[in-house]
Coordinates of C-alpha atoms in Angstrom, one line a residue:
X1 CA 60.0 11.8 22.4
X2 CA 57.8 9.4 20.6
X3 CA 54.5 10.7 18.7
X4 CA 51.6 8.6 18.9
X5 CA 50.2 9.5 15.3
X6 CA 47.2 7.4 16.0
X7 CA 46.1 8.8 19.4
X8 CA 46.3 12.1 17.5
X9 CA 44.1 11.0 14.7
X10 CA 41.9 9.4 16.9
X11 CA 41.6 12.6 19.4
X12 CA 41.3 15.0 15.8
X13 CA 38.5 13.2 14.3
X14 CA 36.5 13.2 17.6
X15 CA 36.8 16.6 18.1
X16 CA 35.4 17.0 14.8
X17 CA 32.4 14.9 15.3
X18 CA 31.9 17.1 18.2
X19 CA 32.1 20.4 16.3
X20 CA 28.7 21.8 15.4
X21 CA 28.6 22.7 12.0
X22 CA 28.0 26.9 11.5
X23 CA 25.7 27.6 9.0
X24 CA 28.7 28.7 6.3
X25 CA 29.4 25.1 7.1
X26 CA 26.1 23.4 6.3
X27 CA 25.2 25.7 3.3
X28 CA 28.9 26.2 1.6
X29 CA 31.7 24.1 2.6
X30 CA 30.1 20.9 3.5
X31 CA 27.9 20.9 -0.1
X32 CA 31.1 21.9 -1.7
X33 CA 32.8 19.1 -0.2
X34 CA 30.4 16.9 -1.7
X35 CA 30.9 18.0 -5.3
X36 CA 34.1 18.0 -5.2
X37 CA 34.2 14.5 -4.5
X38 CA 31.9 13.9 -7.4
X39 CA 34.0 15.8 -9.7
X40 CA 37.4 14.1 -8.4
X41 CA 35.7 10.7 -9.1
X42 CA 34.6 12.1 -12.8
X43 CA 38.1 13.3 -13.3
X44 CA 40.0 10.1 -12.1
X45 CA 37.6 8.2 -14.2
X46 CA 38.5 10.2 -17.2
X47 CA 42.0 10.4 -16.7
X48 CA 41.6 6.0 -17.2
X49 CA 39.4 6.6 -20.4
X50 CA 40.4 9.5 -22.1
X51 CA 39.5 8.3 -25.5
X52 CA 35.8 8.3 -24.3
X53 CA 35.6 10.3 -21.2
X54 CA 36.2 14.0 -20.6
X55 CA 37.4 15.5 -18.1
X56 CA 35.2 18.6 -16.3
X57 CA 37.7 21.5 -18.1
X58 CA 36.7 19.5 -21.0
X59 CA 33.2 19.0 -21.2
X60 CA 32.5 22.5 -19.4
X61 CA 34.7 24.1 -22.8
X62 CA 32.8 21.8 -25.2
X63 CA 29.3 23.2 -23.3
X64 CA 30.2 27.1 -23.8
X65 CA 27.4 27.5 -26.8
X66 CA 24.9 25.9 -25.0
X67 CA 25.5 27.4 -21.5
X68 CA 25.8 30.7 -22.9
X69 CA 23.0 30.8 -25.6
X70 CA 20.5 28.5 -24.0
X71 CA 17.5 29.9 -26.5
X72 CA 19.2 30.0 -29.9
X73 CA 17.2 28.5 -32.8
X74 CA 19.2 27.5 -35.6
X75 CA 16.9 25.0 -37.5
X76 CA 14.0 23.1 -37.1
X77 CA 15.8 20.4 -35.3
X78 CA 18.9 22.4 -33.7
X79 CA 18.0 24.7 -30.9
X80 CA 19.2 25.8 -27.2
X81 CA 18.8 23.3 -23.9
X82 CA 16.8 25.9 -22.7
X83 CA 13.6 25.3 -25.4
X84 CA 14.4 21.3 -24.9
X85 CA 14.4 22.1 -21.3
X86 CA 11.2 23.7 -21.2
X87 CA 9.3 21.0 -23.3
X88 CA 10.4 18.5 -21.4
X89 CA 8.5 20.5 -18.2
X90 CA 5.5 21.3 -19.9
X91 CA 4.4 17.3 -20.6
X92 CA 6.0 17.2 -16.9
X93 CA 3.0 19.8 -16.0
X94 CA 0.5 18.6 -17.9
X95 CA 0.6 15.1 -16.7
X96 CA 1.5 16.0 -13.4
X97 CA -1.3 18.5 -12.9
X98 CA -4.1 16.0 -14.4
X99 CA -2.9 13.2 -12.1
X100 CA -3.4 15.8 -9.6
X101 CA -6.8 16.6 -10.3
X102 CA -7.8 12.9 -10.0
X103 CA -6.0 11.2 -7.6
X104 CA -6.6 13.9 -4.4
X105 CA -10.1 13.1 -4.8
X106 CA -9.6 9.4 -5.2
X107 CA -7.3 9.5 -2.0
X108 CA -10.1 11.4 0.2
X109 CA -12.2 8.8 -0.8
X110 CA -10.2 5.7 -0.2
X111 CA -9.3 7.5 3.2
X112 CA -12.9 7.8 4.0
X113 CA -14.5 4.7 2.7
X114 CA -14.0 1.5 3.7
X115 CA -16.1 -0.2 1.0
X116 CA -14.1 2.1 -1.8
X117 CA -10.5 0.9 0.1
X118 CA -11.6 -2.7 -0.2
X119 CA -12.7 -2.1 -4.2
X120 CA -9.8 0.1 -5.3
X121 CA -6.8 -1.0 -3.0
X122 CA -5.8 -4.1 -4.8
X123 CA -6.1 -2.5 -8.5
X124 CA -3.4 0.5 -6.8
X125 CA -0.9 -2.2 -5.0
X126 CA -1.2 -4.1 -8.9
X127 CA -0.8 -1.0 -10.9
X128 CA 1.7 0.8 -8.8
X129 CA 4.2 -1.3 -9.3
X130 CA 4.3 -1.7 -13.0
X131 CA 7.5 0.3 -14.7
X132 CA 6.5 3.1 -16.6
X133 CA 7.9 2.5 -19.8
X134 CA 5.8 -0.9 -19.8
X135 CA 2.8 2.2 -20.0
X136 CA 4.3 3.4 -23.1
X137 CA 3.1 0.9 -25.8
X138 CA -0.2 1.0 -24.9
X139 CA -0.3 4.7 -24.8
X140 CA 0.9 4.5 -28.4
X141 CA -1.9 2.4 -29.6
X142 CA -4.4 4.7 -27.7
X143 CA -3.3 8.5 -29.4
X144 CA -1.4 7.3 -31.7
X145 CA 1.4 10.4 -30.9
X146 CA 4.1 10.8 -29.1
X147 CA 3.3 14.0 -27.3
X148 CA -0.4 13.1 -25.7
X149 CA 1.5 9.5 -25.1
X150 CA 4.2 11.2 -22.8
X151 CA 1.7 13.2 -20.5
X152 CA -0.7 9.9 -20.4
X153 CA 2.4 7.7 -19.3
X154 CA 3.3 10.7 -16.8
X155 CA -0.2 10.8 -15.6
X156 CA -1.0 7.3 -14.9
X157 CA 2.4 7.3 -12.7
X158 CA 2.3 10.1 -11.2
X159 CA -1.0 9.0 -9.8
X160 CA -0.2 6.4 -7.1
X161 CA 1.5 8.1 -4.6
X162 CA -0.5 10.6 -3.7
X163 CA -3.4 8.5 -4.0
X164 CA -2.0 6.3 -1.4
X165 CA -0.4 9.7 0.5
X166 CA -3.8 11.1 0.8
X167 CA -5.9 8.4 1.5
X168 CA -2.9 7.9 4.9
X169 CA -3.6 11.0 5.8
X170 CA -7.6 11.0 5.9
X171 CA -7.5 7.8 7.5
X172 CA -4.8 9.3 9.9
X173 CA -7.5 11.8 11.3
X174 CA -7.6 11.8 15.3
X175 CA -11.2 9.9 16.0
X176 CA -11.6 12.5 18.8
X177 CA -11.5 15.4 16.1
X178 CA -14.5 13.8 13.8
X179 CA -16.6 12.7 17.3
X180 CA -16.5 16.5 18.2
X181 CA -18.0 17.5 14.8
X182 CA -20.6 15.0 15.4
X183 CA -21.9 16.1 18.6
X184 CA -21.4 19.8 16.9
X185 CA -23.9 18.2 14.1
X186 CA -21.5 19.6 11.8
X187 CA -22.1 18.6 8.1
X188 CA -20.2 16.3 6.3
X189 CA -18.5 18.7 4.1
X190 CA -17.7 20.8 6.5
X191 CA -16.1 18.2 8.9
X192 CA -14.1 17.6 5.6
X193 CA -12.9 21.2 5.1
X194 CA -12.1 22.1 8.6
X195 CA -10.9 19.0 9.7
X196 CA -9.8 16.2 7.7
X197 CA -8.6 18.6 4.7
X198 CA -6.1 20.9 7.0
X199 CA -5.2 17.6 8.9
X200 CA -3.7 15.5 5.6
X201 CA -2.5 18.4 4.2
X202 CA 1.1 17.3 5.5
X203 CA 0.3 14.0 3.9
X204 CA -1.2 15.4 0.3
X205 CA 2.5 17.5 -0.1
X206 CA 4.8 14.4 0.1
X207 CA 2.7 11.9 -2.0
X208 CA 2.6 15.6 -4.5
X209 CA 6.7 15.9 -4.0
X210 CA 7.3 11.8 -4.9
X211 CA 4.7 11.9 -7.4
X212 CA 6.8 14.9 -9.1
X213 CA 9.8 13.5 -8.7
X214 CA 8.3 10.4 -10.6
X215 CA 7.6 12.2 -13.2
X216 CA 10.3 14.0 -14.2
X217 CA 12.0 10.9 -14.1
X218 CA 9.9 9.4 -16.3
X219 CA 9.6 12.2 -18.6
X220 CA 13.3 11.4 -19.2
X221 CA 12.7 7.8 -20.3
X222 CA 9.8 8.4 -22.2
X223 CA 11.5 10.8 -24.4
X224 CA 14.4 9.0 -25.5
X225 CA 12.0 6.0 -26.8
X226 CA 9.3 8.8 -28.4
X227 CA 11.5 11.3 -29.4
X228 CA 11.0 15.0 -30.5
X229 CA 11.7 17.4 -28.7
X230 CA 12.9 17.2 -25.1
X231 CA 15.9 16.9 -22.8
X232 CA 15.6 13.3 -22.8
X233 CA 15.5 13.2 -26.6
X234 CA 18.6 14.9 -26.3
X235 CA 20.7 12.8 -24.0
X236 CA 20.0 9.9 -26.6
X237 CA 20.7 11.7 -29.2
X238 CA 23.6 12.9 -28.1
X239 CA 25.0 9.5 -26.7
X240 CA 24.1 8.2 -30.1
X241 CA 26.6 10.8 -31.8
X242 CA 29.4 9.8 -28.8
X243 CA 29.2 13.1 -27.2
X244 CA 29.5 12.2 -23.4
X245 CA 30.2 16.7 -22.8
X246 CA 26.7 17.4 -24.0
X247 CA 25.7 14.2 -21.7
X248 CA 27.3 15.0 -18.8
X249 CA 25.5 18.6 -19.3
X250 CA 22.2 17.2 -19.7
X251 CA 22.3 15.2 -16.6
X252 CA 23.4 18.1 -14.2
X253 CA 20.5 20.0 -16.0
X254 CA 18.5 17.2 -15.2
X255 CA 19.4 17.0 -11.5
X256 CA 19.4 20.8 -10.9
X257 CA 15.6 21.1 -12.0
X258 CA 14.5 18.2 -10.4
X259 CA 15.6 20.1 -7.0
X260 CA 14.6 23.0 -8.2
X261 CA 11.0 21.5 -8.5
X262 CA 11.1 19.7 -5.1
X263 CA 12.3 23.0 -3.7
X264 CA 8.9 24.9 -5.2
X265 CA 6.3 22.4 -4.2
X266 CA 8.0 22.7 -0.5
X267 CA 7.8 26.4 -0.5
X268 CA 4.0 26.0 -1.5
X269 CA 3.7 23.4 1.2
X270 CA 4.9 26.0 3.9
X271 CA 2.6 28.5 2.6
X272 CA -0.7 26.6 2.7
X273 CA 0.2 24.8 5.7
X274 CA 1.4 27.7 7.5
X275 CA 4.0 25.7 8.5
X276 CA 8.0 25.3 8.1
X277 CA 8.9 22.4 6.0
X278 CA 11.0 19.9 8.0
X279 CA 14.3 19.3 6.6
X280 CA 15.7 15.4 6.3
X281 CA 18.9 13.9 5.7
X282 CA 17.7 12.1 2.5

Protein backbone atom coordinates (compact mmCIF):
# COMPACT_ATOMS: atom_id res chain seq x y z
CA UNK A 1 0.00 0.00 0.00
CA UNK A 2 1.21 3.31 -1.03
CA UNK A 3 1.53 6.34 1.70
CA UNK A 4 0.60 9.60 0.66
CA UNK A 5 3.23 11.47 2.87
CA UNK A 6 1.86 14.71 1.69
CA UNK A 7 -1.93 14.26 2.33
CA UNK A 8 -0.59 13.29 5.79
CA UNK A 9 1.33 16.46 6.26
CA UNK A 10 -1.28 18.40 4.87
CA UNK A 11 -4.12 16.78 7.15
CA UNK A 12 -1.34 17.09 10.43
CA UNK A 13 -0.68 20.73 10.06
CA UNK A 14 -4.49 21.52 9.81
CA UNK A 15 -5.30 19.83 12.61
CA UNK A 16 -2.89 21.83 14.36
CA UNK A 17 -4.16 25.07 13.20
CA UNK A 18 -7.32 23.92 14.55
CA UNK A 19 -6.05 23.03 18.01
CA UNK A 20 -6.63 25.76 20.63
CA UNK A 21 -3.69 26.48 22.33
CA UNK A 22 -4.16 25.56 26.48
CA UNK A 23 -2.84 28.00 28.56
CA UNK A 24 0.61 25.73 29.38
CA UNK A 25 0.73 26.22 25.67
CA UNK A 26 0.46 30.05 25.38
CA UNK A 27 2.57 30.79 28.52
CA UNK A 28 5.41 27.86 28.31
CA UNK A 29 5.80 25.94 25.27
CA UNK A 30 4.89 28.26 22.61
CA UNK A 31 7.42 31.24 24.26
CA UNK A 32 9.88 28.47 24.66
CA UNK A 33 9.63 27.60 21.21
CA UNK A 34 10.42 31.05 20.38
CA UNK A 35 13.71 31.24 22.18
CA UNK A 36 14.80 28.39 21.15
CA UNK A 37 14.74 29.34 17.78
CA UNK A 38 16.65 32.53 18.68
CA UNK A 39 19.26 30.60 20.49
CA UNK A 40 19.54 27.84 17.44
CA UNK A 41 20.15 30.85 15.05
CA UNK A 42 22.87 32.35 17.77
CA UNK A 43 24.44 28.91 17.90
CA UNK A 44 24.55 28.11 14.11
CA UNK A 45 25.90 31.57 13.60
CA UNK A 46 28.70 30.89 16.03
CA UNK A 47 29.49 27.60 15.06
CA UNK A 48 30.42 29.80 11.28
CA UNK A 49 32.50 32.39 13.37
CA UNK A 50 33.99 30.89 16.20
CA UNK A 51 36.92 33.12 16.32
CA UNK A 52 34.43 35.99 17.08
CA UNK A 53 31.25 34.62 18.10
CA UNK A 54 30.36 32.52 21.13
CA UNK A 55 28.25 30.17 21.46
CA UNK A 56 25.35 30.34 24.42
CA UNK A 57 27.39 27.59 26.88
CA UNK A 58 30.04 30.12 26.10
CA UNK A 59 28.97 33.39 26.77
CA UNK A 60 26.49 32.14 29.71
CA UNK A 61 30.25 30.61 31.44
CA UNK A 62 32.04 33.82 30.58
CA UNK A 63 28.86 35.78 32.35
CA UNK A 64 28.97 33.72 35.80
CA UNK A 65 30.64 36.86 37.88
CA UNK A 66 28.34 39.13 36.67
CA UNK A 67 25.09 37.07 36.83
CA UNK A 68 25.98 35.96 40.16
CA UNK A 69 27.39 39.18 41.81
CA UNK A 70 25.38 41.74 40.10
CA UNK A 71 26.35 44.52 42.95
CA UNK A 72 30.17 44.02 43.42
CA UNK A 73 32.21 47.19 43.53
CA UNK A 74 35.75 46.64 42.76
CA UNK A 75 36.99 50.09 41.68
CA UNK A 76 35.87 53.34 40.72
CA UNK A 77 35.30 52.19 37.26
CA UNK A 78 34.61 48.28 37.70
CA UNK A 79 31.45 47.41 39.25
CA UNK A 80 28.27 44.78 38.84
CA UNK A 81 25.55 45.21 35.78
CA UNK A 82 23.31 45.63 38.43
CA UNK A 83 24.65 49.41 39.64
CA UNK A 84 25.08 50.11 35.65
CA UNK A 85 21.65 48.78 35.35
CA UNK A 86 20.16 50.95 37.76
CA UNK A 87 21.83 54.20 36.42
CA UNK A 88 20.87 53.70 33.35
CA UNK A 89 16.91 53.60 34.79
CA UNK A 90 17.25 56.44 36.89
CA UNK A 91 18.13 59.17 33.76
CA UNK A 92 15.32 56.77 32.21
CA UNK A 93 12.98 58.12 35.23
CA UNK A 94 13.99 61.33 35.38
CA UNK A 95 13.46 62.22 31.80
CA UNK A 96 10.67 60.11 31.47
CA UNK A 97 8.82 61.49 34.51
CA UNK A 98 9.52 65.33 33.44
CA UNK A 99 8.27 64.70 29.89
CA UNK A 100 5.44 63.42 31.76
CA UNK A 101 4.67 66.25 33.73
CA UNK A 102 4.64 68.51 30.58
CA UNK A 103 3.33 66.84 27.80
CA UNK A 104 -0.24 65.44 29.49
CA UNK A 105 -1.08 68.96 29.93
CA UNK A 106 0.06 70.04 26.56
CA UNK A 107 -1.99 67.02 25.10
CA UNK A 108 -5.31 68.14 27.09
CA UNK A 109 -4.79 71.26 25.59
CA UNK A 110 -4.17 70.57 21.98
CA UNK A 111 -7.20 68.11 22.42
CA UNK A 112 -9.28 70.87 23.58
CA UNK A 113 -8.25 73.86 21.63
CA UNK A 114 -8.48 74.35 18.21
CA UNK A 115 -6.45 77.64 18.05
CA UNK A 116 -3.58 75.82 20.37
CA UNK A 117 -3.83 72.55 17.68
CA UNK A 118 -3.37 74.94 14.77
CA UNK A 119 -0.18 76.85 16.76
CA UNK A 120 1.54 73.81 18.24
CA UNK A 121 0.71 70.88 15.59
CA UNK A 122 3.18 71.68 13.03
CA UNK A 123 6.22 72.43 15.60
CA UNK A 124 5.19 68.44 17.07
CA UNK A 125 4.92 66.75 13.30
CA UNK A 126 8.64 68.86 12.70
CA UNK A 127 10.19 67.90 16.02
CA UNK A 128 8.90 64.44 16.33
CA UNK A 129 10.56 63.13 13.79
CA UNK A 130 14.11 64.25 14.43
CA UNK A 131 16.49 61.23 15.70
CA UNK A 132 17.47 61.57 19.11
CA UNK A 133 20.92 61.47 19.02
CA UNK A 134 20.72 64.66 16.53
CA UNK A 135 19.35 66.21 20.32
CA UNK A 136 22.52 65.27 21.88
CA UNK A 137 24.98 68.01 20.69
CA UNK A 138 22.90 70.64 21.55
CA UNK A 139 22.20 69.25 24.87
CA UNK A 140 25.96 69.34 25.38
CA UNK A 141 26.37 72.96 24.64
CA UNK A 142 23.33 73.72 26.93
CA UNK A 143 24.70 71.82 30.48
CA UNK A 144 27.73 71.26 29.54
CA UNK A 145 27.56 67.41 31.24
CA UNK A 146 26.85 64.37 30.30
CA UNK A 147 24.34 63.30 32.96
CA UNK A 148 21.71 66.46 32.79
CA UNK A 149 22.38 66.03 28.78
CA UNK A 150 21.01 62.34 28.89
CA UNK A 151 17.70 63.10 30.91
CA UNK A 152 17.19 66.40 28.49
CA UNK A 153 17.70 64.17 25.29
CA UNK A 154 15.26 61.57 27.04
CA UNK A 155 12.84 64.25 27.90
CA UNK A 156 12.41 66.05 24.74
CA UNK A 157 11.66 62.45 23.11
CA UNK A 158 9.86 61.05 25.25
CA UNK A 159 7.51 63.94 24.92
CA UNK A 160 5.71 63.47 21.48
CA UNK A 161 3.85 60.56 21.88
CA UNK A 162 1.90 61.12 24.53
CA UNK A 163 1.39 64.62 23.55
CA UNK A 164 -0.10 63.45 20.35
CA UNK A 165 -1.85 60.17 22.49
CA UNK A 166 -3.57 62.61 24.69
CA UNK A 167 -4.57 65.23 22.63
CA UNK A 168 -6.51 61.79 20.40
CA UNK A 169 -8.01 60.99 23.18
CA UNK A 170 -9.62 64.49 24.33
CA UNK A 171 -10.57 65.19 20.93
CA UNK A 172 -11.94 61.56 20.84
CA UNK A 173 -14.68 62.50 23.54
CA UNK A 174 -18.32 61.49 22.52
CA UNK A 175 -20.02 65.18 21.72
CA UNK A 176 -23.09 63.71 23.35
CA UNK A 177 -21.07 63.33 26.73
CA UNK A 178 -19.78 67.17 26.83
CA UNK A 179 -23.62 68.48 25.53
CA UNK A 180 -25.02 66.66 28.72
CA UNK A 181 -22.61 68.63 30.98
CA UNK A 182 -23.68 71.70 29.30
CA UNK A 183 -27.35 71.43 29.85
CA UNK A 184 -26.12 70.08 33.48
CA UNK A 185 -24.28 73.71 33.65
CA UNK A 186 -21.43 71.74 34.79
CA UNK A 187 -18.10 73.67 35.10
CA UNK A 188 -15.45 73.44 32.93
CA UNK A 189 -13.13 71.71 35.20
CA UNK A 190 -15.43 69.49 36.19
CA UNK A 191 -16.63 68.40 32.66
CA UNK A 192 -12.76 67.74 32.41
CA UNK A 193 -12.37 65.48 35.52
CA UNK A 194 -15.48 63.47 35.11
CA UNK A 195 -15.58 63.25 31.65
CA UNK A 196 -12.91 63.85 29.29
CA UNK A 197 -10.08 62.81 31.91
CA UNK A 198 -11.63 59.09 32.65
CA UNK A 199 -12.53 59.01 28.82
CA UNK A 200 -8.65 59.43 27.41
CA UNK A 201 -7.29 57.67 30.07
CA UNK A 202 -7.00 54.61 27.59
CA UNK A 203 -5.31 56.94 25.26
CA UNK A 204 -2.77 58.77 27.93
CA UNK A 205 -1.42 54.83 28.88
CA UNK A 206 -0.25 53.97 25.26
CA UNK A 207 1.23 57.36 24.28
CA UNK A 208 2.93 56.70 28.31
CA UNK A 209 3.91 52.90 27.26
CA UNK A 210 5.64 54.16 23.53
CA UNK A 211 6.98 57.18 25.19
CA UNK A 212 8.82 54.66 27.66
CA UNK A 213 9.79 52.41 25.42
CA UNK A 214 11.52 55.46 23.55
CA UNK A 215 13.31 56.16 26.13
CA UNK A 216 14.90 53.33 27.24
CA UNK A 217 15.98 53.06 23.84
CA UNK A 218 17.44 56.14 23.75
CA UNK A 219 19.03 55.95 27.04
CA UNK A 220 21.04 53.16 25.36
CA UNK A 221 22.37 55.44 22.52
CA UNK A 222 22.98 58.25 24.50
CA UNK A 223 25.20 56.48 26.78
CA UNK A 224 27.58 54.91 24.49
CA UNK A 225 28.32 58.58 22.92
CA UNK A 226 28.44 60.31 26.69
CA UNK A 227 29.74 57.74 28.63
CA UNK A 228 30.00 57.08 32.41
CA UNK A 229 28.17 55.01 33.92
CA UNK A 230 25.34 53.05 32.36
CA UNK A 231 24.46 49.83 30.56
CA UNK A 232 24.90 51.46 27.32
CA UNK A 233 28.30 52.66 28.38
CA UNK A 234 28.98 49.22 28.91
CA UNK A 235 27.91 47.57 25.67
CA UNK A 236 30.55 50.00 24.01
CA UNK A 237 32.90 49.43 26.15
CA UNK A 238 32.71 46.12 26.03
CA UNK A 239 32.47 45.76 22.15
CA UNK A 240 35.50 48.01 22.19
CA UNK A 241 37.62 45.32 24.20
CA UNK A 242 35.99 42.42 21.60
CA UNK A 243 33.90 40.85 24.30
CA UNK A 244 30.76 39.83 22.32
CA UNK A 245 29.73 37.41 26.02
CA UNK A 246 29.43 40.55 28.11
CA UNK A 247 27.39 41.96 24.82
CA UNK A 248 25.21 39.35 24.27
CA UNK A 249 24.51 39.72 28.17
CA UNK A 250 23.84 43.27 28.03
CA UNK A 251 21.37 43.03 25.37
CA UNK A 252 19.12 40.32 26.99
CA UNK A 253 19.44 42.67 30.15
CA UNK A 254 18.39 45.20 27.96
CA UNK A 255 15.30 43.44 26.48
CA UNK A 256 14.21 41.86 29.75
CA UNK A 257 13.81 45.38 31.48
CA UNK A 258 12.32 47.04 28.77
CA UNK A 259 9.37 44.32 29.16
CA UNK A 260 9.65 44.47 32.46
CA UNK A 261 8.77 48.30 32.23
CA UNK A 262 6.00 47.95 29.67
CA UNK A 263 4.67 45.23 31.95
CA UNK A 264 4.45 47.94 35.09
CA UNK A 265 2.96 50.79 33.36
CA UNK A 266 0.16 48.20 32.03
CA UNK A 267 -0.47 46.90 35.49
CA UNK A 268 -0.93 50.64 36.58
CA UNK A 269 -3.07 51.13 33.56
CA UNK A 270 -5.51 48.36 34.77
CA UNK A 271 -5.56 49.85 38.10
CA UNK A 272 -6.55 53.37 37.38
CA UNK A 273 -8.70 52.42 34.65
CA UNK A 274 -10.40 49.78 36.39
CA UNK A 275 -10.03 47.95 33.52
CA UNK A 276 -8.11 44.69 32.04
CA UNK A 277 -5.39 45.61 29.75
CA UNK A 278 -6.13 44.15 26.29
CA UNK A 279 -3.49 41.91 25.09
CA UNK A 280 -2.15 42.21 21.23
CA UNK A 281 -0.11 40.15 18.99
CA UNK A 282 2.60 42.79 18.67
Amino acid sequence: MQINFAAIAVAGLSAWRRLKPSLLQETVVLPALGFAGVLALWWAIALLRPELMPTPPEAFVANLDYLLHPFYRRGPGDVGIGWLLLASLRRVVLGFGLATLVAIPLGFLVGMSRRAMLALNPLIQIFKPVSPLAWLPIALAIFNLAEPSAIFVIFITSLWPTIINTALGVSSVSQDYIDVARVLEMPRWRQITKIIWPASLPYIFTGLRISLGIAWLVIVAVEMLTGGLGIGFFVWDEWNRLNLNSVFLAIVIIGVTGLLLDYAVSRIQALVTHRAVARSNF
